Coordinates of C-alpha atoms and ligand atoms in Angstrom, one line a residue:
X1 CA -181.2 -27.4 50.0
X2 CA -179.0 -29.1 47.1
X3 CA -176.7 -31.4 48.6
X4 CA -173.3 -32.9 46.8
X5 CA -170.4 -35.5 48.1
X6 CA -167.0 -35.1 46.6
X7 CA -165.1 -38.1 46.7
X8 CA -161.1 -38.0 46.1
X9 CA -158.7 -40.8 45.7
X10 CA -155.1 -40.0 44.9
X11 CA -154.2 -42.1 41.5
X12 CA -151.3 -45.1 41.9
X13 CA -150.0 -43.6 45.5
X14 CA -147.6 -46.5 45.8
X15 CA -146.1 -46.4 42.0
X16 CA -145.2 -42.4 43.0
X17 CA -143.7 -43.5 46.5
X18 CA -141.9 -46.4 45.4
X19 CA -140.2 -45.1 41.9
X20 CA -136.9 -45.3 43.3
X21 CA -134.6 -47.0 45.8
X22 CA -134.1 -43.9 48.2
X23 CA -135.0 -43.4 51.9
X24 CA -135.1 -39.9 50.8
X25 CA -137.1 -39.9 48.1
X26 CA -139.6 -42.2 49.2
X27 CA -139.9 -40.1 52.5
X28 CA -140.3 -36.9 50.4
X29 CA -143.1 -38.4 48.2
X30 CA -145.1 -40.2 51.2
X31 CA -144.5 -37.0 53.0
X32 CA -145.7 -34.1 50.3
X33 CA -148.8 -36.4 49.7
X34 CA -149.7 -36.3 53.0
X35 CA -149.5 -32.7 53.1
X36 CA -151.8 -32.6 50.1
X37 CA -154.0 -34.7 51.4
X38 CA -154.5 -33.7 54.7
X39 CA -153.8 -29.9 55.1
X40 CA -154.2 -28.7 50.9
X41 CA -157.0 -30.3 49.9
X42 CA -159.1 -29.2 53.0
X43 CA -158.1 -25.4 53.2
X44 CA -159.0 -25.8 49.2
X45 CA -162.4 -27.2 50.4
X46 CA -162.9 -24.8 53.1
X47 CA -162.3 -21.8 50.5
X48 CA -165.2 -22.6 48.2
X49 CA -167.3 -23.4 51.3
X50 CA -167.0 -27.6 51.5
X51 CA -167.0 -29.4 54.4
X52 CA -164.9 -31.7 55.3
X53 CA -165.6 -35.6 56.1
X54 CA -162.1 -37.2 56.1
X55 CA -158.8 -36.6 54.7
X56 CA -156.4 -39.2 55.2
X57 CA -154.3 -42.2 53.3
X58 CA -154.8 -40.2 50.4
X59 CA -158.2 -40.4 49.6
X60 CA -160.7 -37.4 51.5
X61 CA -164.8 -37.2 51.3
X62 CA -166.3 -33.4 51.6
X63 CA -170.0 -32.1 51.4
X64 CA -170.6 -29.0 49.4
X65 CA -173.6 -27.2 48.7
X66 CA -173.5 -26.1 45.8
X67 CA -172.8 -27.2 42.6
X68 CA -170.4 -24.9 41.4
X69 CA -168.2 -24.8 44.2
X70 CA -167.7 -29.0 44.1
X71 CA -166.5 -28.4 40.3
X72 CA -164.4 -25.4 40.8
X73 CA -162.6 -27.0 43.9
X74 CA -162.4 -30.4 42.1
X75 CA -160.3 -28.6 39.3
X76 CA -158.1 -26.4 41.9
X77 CA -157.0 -29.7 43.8
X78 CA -156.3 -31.6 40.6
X79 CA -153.8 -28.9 39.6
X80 CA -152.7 -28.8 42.9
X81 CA -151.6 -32.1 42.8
X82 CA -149.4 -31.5 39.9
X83 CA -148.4 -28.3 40.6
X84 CA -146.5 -29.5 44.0
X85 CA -145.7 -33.4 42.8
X86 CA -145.0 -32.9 39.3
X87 CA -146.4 -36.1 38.6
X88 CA -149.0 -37.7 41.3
X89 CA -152.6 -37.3 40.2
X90 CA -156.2 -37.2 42.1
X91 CA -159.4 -39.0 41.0
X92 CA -162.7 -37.1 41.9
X93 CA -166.2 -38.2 41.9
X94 CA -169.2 -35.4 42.8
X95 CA -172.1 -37.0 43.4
X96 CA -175.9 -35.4 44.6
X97 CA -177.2 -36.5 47.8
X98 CA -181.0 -36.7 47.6
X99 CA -182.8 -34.9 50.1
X100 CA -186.0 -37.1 50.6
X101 CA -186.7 -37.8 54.1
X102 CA -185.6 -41.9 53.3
X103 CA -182.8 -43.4 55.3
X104 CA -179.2 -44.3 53.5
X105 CA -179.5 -41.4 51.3
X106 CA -176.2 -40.7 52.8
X107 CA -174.5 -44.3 52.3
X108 CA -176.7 -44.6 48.9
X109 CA -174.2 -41.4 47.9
X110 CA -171.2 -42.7 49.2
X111 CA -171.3 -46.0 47.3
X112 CA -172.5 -44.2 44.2
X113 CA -169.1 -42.1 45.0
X114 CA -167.3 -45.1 45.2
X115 CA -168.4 -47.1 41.9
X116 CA -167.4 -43.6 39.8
X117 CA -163.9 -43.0 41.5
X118 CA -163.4 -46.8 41.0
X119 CA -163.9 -46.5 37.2
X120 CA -162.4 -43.2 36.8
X121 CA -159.3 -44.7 38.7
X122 CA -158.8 -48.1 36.1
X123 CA -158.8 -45.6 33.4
X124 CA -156.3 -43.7 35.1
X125 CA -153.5 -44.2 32.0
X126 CA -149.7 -43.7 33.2
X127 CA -148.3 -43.2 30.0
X128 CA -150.6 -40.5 29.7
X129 CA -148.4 -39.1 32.4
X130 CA -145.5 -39.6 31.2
X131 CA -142.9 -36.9 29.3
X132 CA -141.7 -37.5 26.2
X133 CA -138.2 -38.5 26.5
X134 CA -136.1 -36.6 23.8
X135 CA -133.3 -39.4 23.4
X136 CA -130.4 -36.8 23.5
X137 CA -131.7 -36.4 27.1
X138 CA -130.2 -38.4 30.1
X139 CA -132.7 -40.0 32.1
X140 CA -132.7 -39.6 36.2
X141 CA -130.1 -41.9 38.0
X142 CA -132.9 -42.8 40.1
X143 CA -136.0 -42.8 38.5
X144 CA -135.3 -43.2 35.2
X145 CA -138.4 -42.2 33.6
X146 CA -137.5 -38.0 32.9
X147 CA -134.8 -36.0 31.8
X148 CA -132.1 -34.9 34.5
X149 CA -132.8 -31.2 35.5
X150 CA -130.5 -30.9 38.4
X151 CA -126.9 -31.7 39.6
X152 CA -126.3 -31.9 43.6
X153 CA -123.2 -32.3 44.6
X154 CA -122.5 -34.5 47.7
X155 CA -119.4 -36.1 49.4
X156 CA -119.5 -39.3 48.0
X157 CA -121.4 -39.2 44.8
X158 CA -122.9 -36.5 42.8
X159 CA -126.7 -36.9 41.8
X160 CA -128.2 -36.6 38.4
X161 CA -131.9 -36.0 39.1
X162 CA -135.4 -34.9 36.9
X163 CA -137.8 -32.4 38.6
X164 CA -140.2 -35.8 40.2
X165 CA -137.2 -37.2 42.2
X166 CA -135.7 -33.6 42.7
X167 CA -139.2 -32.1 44.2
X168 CA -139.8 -35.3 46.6
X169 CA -136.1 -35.2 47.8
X170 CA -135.8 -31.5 48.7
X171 CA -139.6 -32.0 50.4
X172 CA -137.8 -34.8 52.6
X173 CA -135.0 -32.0 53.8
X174 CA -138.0 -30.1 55.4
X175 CA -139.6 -32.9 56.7
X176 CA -136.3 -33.6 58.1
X177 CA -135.2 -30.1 59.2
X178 CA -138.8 -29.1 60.4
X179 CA -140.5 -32.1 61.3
X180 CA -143.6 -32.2 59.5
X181 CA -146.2 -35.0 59.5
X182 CA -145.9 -37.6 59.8
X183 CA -143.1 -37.2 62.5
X184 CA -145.0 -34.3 63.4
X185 CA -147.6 -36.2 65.3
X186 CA -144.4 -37.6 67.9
X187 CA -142.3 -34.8 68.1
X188 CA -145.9 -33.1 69.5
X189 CA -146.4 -36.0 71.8
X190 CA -143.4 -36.6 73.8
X191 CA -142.6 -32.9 74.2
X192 CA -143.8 -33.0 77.4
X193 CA -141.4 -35.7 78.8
X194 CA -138.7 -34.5 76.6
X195 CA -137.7 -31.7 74.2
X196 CA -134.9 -33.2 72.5
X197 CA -136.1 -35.8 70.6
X198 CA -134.6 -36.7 67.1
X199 CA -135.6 -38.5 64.0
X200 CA -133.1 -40.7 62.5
X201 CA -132.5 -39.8 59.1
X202 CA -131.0 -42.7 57.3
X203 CA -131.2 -46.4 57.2
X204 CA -127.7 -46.7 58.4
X205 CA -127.9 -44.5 61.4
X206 CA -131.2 -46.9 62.5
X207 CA -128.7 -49.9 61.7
X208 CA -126.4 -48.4 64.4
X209 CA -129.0 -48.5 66.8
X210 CA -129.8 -52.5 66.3
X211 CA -127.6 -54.6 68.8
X212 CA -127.0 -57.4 65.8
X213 CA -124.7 -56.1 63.3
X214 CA -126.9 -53.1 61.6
X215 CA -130.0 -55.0 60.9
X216 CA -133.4 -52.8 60.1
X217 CA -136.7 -53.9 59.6
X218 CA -139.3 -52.9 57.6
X219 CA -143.1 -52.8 58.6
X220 CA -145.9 -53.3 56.9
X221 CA -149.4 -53.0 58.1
X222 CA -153.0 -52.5 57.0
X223 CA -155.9 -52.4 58.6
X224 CA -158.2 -55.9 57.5
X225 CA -161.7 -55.1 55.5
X226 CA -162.5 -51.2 57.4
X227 CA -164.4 -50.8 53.9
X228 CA -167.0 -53.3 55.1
X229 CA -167.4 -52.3 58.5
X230 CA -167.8 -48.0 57.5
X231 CA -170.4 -49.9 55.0
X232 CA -172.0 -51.4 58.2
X233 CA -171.5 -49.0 60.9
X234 CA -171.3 -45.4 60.1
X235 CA -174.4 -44.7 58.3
X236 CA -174.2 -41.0 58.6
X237 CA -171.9 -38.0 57.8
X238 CA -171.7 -37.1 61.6
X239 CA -170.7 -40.6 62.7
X240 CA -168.1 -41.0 59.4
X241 CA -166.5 -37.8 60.7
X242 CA -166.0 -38.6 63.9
X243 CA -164.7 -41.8 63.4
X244 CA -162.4 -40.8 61.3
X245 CA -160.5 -38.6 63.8
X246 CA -160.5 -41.4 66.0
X247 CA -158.8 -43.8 63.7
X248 CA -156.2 -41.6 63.1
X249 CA -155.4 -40.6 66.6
X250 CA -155.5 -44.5 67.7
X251 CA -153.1 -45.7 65.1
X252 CA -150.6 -42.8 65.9
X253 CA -151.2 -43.2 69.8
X254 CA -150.7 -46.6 69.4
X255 CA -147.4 -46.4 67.5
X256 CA -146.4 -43.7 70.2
X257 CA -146.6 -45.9 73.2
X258 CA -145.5 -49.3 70.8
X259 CA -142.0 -47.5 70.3
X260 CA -141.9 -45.4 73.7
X261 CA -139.8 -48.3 75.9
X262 CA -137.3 -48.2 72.9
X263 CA -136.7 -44.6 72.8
X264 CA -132.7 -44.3 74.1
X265 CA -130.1 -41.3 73.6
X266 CA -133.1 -38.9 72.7
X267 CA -133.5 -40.4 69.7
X268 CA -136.7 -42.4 68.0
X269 CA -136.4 -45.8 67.3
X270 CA -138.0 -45.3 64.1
X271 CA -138.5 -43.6 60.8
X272 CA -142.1 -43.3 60.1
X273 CA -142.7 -43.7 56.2
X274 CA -146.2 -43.4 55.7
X275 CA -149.3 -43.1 58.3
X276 CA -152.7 -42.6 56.6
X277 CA -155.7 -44.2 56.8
X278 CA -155.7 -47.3 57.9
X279 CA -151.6 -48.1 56.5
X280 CA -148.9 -48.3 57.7
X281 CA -145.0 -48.3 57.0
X282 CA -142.3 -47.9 60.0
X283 CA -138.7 -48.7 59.5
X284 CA -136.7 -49.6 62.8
X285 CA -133.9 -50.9 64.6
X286 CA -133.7 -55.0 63.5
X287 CA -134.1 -55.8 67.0
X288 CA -136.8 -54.2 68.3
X289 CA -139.2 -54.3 65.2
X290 CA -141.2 -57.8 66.3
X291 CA -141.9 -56.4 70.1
X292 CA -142.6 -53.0 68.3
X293 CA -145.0 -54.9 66.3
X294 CA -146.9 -56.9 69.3
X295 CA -147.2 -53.9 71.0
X296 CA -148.8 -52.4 68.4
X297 CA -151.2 -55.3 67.5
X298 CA -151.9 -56.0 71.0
X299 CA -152.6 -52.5 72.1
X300 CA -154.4 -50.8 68.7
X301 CA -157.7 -52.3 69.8
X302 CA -157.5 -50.8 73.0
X303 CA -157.0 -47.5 72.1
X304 CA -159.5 -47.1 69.3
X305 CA -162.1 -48.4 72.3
X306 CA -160.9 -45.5 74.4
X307 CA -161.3 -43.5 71.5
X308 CA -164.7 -44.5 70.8
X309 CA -166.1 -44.3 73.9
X310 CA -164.8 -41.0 74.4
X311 CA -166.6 -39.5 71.5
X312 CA -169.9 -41.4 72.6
X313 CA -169.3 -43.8 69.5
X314 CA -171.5 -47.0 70.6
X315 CA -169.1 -49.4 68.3
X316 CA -167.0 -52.3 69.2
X317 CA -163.3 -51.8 68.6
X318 CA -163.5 -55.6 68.7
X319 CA -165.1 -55.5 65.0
X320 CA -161.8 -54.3 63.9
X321 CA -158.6 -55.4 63.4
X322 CA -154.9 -55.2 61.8
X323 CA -152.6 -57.3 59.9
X324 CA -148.6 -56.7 59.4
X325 CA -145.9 -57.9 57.3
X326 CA -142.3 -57.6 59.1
X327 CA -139.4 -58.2 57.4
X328 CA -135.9 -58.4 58.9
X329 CA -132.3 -58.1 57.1
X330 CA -129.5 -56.0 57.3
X331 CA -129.4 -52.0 56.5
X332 CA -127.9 -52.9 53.2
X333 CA -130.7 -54.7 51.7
X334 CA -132.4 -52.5 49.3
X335 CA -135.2 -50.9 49.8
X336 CA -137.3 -51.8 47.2
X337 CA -137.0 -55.7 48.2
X338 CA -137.6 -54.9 51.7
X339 CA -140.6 -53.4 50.5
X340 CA -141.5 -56.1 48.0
X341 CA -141.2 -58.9 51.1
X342 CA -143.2 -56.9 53.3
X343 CA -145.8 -56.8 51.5
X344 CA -146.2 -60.4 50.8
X345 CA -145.9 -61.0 54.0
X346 CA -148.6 -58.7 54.9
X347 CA -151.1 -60.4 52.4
X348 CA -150.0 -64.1 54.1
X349 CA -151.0 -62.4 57.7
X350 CA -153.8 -61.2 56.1
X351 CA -155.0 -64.4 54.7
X352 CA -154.8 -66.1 57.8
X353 CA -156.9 -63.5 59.3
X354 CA -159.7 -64.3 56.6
X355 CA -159.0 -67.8 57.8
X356 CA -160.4 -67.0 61.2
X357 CA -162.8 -65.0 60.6
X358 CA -164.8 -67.6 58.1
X359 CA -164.0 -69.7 60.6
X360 CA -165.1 -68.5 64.2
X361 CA -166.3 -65.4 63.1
X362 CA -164.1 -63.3 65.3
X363 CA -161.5 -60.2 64.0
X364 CA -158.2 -61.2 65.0
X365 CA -154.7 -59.3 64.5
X366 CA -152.1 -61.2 62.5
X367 CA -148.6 -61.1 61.7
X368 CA -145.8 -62.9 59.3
X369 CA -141.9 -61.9 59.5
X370 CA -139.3 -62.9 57.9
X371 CA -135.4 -62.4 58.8
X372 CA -133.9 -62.3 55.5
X373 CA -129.7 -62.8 56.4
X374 CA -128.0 -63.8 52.9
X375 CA -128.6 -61.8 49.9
X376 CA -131.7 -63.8 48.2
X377 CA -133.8 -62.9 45.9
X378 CA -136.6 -65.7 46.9
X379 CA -139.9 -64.1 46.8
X380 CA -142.1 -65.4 49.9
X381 CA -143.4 -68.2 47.8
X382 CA -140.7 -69.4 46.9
X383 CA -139.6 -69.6 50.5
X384 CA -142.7 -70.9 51.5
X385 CA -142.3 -74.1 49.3
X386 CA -138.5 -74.8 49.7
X387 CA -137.5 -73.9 53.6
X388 CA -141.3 -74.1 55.0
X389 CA -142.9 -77.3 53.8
X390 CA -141.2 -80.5 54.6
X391 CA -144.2 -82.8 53.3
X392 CA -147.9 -82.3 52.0
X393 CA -148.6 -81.8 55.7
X394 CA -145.6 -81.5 57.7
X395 CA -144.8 -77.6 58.0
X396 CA -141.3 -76.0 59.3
X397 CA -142.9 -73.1 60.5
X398 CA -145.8 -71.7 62.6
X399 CA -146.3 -68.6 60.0
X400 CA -148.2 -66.4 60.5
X401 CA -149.0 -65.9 63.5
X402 CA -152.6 -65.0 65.0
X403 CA -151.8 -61.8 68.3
X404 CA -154.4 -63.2 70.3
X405 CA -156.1 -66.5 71.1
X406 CA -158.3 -68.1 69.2
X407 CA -160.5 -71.0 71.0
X408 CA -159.9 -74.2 69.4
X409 CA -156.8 -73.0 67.2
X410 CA -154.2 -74.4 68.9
X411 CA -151.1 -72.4 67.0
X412 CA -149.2 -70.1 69.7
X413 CA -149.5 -66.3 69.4
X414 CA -147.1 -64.0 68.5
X415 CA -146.9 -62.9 72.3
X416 CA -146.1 -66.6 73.1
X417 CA -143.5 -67.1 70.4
X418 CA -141.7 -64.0 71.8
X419 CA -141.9 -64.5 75.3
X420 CA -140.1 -68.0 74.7
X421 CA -137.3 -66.6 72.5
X422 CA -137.0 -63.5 75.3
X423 CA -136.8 -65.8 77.8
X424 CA -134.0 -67.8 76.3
X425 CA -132.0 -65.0 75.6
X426 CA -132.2 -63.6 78.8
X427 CA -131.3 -66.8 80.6
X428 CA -128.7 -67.4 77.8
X429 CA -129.8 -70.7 76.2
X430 CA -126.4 -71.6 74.5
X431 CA -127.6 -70.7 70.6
X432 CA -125.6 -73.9 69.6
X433 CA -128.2 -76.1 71.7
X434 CA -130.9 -74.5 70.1
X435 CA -129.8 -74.8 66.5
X436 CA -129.0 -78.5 67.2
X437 CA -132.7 -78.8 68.2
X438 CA -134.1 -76.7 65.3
X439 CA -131.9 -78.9 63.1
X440 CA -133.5 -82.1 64.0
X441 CA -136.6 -80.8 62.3
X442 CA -134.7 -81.6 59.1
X443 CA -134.0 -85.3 59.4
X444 CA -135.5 -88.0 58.7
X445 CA -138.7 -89.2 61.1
X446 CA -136.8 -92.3 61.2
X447 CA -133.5 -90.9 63.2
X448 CA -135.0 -87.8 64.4
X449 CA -136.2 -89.7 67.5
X450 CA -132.6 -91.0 68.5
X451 CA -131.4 -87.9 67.7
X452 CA -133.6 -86.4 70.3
X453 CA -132.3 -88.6 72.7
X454 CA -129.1 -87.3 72.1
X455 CA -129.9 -84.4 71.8
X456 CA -131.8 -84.3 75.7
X457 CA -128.4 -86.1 77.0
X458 CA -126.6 -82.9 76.0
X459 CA -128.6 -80.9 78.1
X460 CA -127.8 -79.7 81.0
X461 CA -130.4 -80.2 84.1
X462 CA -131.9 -76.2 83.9
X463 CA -131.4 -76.1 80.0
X464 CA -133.7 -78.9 80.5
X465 CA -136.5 -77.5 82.7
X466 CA -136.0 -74.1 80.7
X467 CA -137.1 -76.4 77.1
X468 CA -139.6 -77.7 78.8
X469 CA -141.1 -74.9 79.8
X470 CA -140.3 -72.8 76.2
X471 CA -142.1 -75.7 74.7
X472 CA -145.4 -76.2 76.6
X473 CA -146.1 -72.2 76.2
X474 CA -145.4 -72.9 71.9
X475 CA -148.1 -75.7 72.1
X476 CA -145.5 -78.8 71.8
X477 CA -145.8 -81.5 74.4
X478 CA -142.6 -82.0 75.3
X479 CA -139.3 -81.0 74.1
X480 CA -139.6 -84.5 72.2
X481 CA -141.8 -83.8 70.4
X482 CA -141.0 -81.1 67.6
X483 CA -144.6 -80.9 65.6
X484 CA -147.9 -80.5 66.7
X485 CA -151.1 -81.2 65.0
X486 CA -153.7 -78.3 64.0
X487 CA -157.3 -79.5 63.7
X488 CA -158.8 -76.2 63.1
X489 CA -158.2 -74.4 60.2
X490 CA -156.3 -77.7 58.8
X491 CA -155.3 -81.3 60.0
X492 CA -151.4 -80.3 59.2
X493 CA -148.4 -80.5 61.8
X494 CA -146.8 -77.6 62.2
X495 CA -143.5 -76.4 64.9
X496 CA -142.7 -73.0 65.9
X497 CA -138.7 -74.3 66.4
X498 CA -137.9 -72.9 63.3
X499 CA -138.9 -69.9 64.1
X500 CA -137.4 -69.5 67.7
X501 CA -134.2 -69.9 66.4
X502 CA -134.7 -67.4 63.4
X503 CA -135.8 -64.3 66.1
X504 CA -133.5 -65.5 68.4
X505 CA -131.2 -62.6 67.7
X506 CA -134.2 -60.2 67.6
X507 CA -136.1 -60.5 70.9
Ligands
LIG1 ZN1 -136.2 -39.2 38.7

């Protein structure tokens, strides 16, 4: 029997999410691919007789068995796509699976697969999707790019929109009104323990429900190298299929049970933006996004084990692991930037986490964050080199942060680092103190030691026992001492004081 894979890979997913500013919008976009993705393109499959691998982040893999079929749903799902987006497109890739009795024909497909959507993908022009813009046309308010084709009228401001930015924001109404995925997946999974839960709906409203001034945070994570370990692991369609379903449900039970202890006047303390795959984007209340984010890193391994072995999958969830890019600033902030800083920091966590493993071998969660309080337009770089490094090896920062231990890598976790700062603020560690301490970093080696002295004379006898403690559990010595040396990845000093004081407010 004639065997064929169909691979698909939606075309520049983020460019169509990201084309504007708007909660809304962005909501609508990640929101209708999804439905594409993961309901469309499989009942598309199912009707000329495929059989479906995976759907999810916007790529899918199906097995058909016969020729025909593969082409005639590869060209209903690509007008699909424009049909309902008006703009996002799908690469496809059919490829034969040879029916010898060797082993890897299977993989052997797959990569084939891969190598063709790959190519078909870098060809993917944009300006081929583009419309002609007549110039007697006005463009979109928000997008820019296509002609206005509808007037709403709200309260404060009218909007001028084209049929892209209209489509995605009258999707996000439903999503809104009905629930779909991805909030779908919650509203499912606390109705037992209760009925009423809502969705917040607007960056403001999740602002309301910070405890420091309307702050939100934007998260940002990605699962590290799961390419490589399907490539090494799940050699067959059977064992690609199941695995699948079990990623998906870990990441969504994980982010069920990361926000539960944060869930107060029956409403969620998040809005999910996109779930798929092995990515991830949450916006939530500024101070609960970095115990949001533990949880999630500490407890994602855990579930994807039960997982596993629930479905008889001999694999260890150990192999696998996540980083995350948290960024911190007020509900104001737009969008976009929060976005653009997320993402940076994501790749930062992430290349600490390639650190490691070269290093010891082992996968290991990591995270970066950055509060963001003043409106700067530093990019993370830029940040990196003026606030973060005092000297070729003297660092203001402990950034990023690995979420578990690591032998011989004597930087504190991210569980440490918030323990400290929780523990502070619950005993109420006068913040003056604290910044006085942080600020010493700053001086010269010269004074900094007399102004430690002073510094320890302005303690009081517990505020002194408390800094001793906070400090031994963040790898410094003594409350004296305000570096400490890392011999494993580098032979740098490095102090997590900086930032203490910068989560302080968000612990
Ligand atoms: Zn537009």
């Amino acid at each position: 029997m004639e065997k064929y894979l169909v691979s698909l890979d939606t075309n520049k997913v983020k460019n169509y999410v990201f084309a504007t500013n708007k909660l809304k919008e962005i909501v609508g976009a990640s929101s209708l691919l999804a439905e594409l993705n993961e309901e469309i393109t499989i009942k598309c499959a199912k009707k000329h007789e495929g059989k479906c691998i995976f759907a999810g982040g916007g790529s899918a893999l199906f097995v058909f068995y016969k020729k025909n079929k593969a082409h005639d749903f590869v060209a209903e799902i690509e007008r699909t796509y424009i049909e309902k987006t008006k703009k996002a497109t799908i690469a496809s890739a059919i490829v034969e699976i040879p029916q010898s009795q060797e082993e890897n024909n299977f993989i052997k497909a797959l990569n084939q697969a891969e190598k063709c959507l790959k190519r078909k993908k870098a060809n993917n022009n944009p300006s081929t999707n583009l419309v002609y813009l007549e110039p007697y046309f006005e463009p979109c308010h928000h997008c820019g790019n296509y002609p206005i084709i509808k007037h709403i009228e709200l309260n404060d401001n009218d909007l001028l929109l084209c049929e892209v930015c209209f489509t995605k924001r009258s999707y996000a109404l439903k999503v809104e009104n009905e629930n779909l995925r991805p909030r779908k997946y919650f509203i499912d999974y606390f109705s037992k323990l209760n009925q009423g839960l809502k969705f917040p709906n607007t960056l403001e409203e999740l602002g309301e429900m910070d405890r420091s001034n309307g702050y939100i945070a934007y998260i940002y994570a990605d699962g590290n190298a799961f390419g490589n370990f399907i490539q090494k692991h799940l050699d067959s369609e059977e064992k690609l299929t199941a695995f699948s379903e079990i990623l998906k449900s870990a990441i969504n039970t994980t982010i069920a049970k990361s926000i539960e202890p944060f869930i107060q006047n029956n409403k969620f303390p998040f809005i999910p933006v996109l779930i798929g795959g092995d990515d991830l984007i949450l916006i939530t209340p500024g101070s609960r996004a970095l115990s949001i984010a533990n949880n999630f890193l500490i407890q994602f391994q855990q579930f994807l084990q039960n997982g596993l072995r629930d479905k008889n999958l001999d694999i260890d969830a150990t192999q696998l692991s996540m980083s995350m890019g948290v960024t911190i600033s007020h509900s104001k902030y737009p969008l976009l930037s929060f976005h653009d800083m997320s993402k940076s920091l994501l790749q930062n966590a992430k290349s600490l986490y390639q650190d490691i493993y070269i290093k010891s071998g082992k996968q290991i969660s990591t995270v970066d964050f950055k509060v963001i309080s003043s409106s700067t337009s530093k990019s993370l770089d830029q940040i990196i080199d003026g606030e973060y490094k005092l000297s070729k090896d003297h660092w203001a920062t402990c950034r990023p942060y690995p979420c578990f231990e690591v032998e011989g890598f004597s930087r504190p976790t991210f569980t440490n680092l918030l323990n400290v700062a929780a523990t502070l603020s619950s005993k109420h560690f006068p913040k003056n103190k604290l910044m006085r301490w942080k600020d010493i970093v700053y001086t010269k080696e010269s004074i900094n030691a007399l102004e430690l002295i002073s510094f320890g004379a302005s303690l009081k006898m517990e505020e002194k026992i408390l800094m001793e403690t906070s400090t031994k559990s963040l790898g410094l010595a003594t409350y004296k001492n305000l570096f400490f040396q890392e011999n494993f990845l580098t032979t740098d000093y490095f102090t997590p004081l900086i930032d203490l004081v910068e989560i302080f407010n968000f612990v």
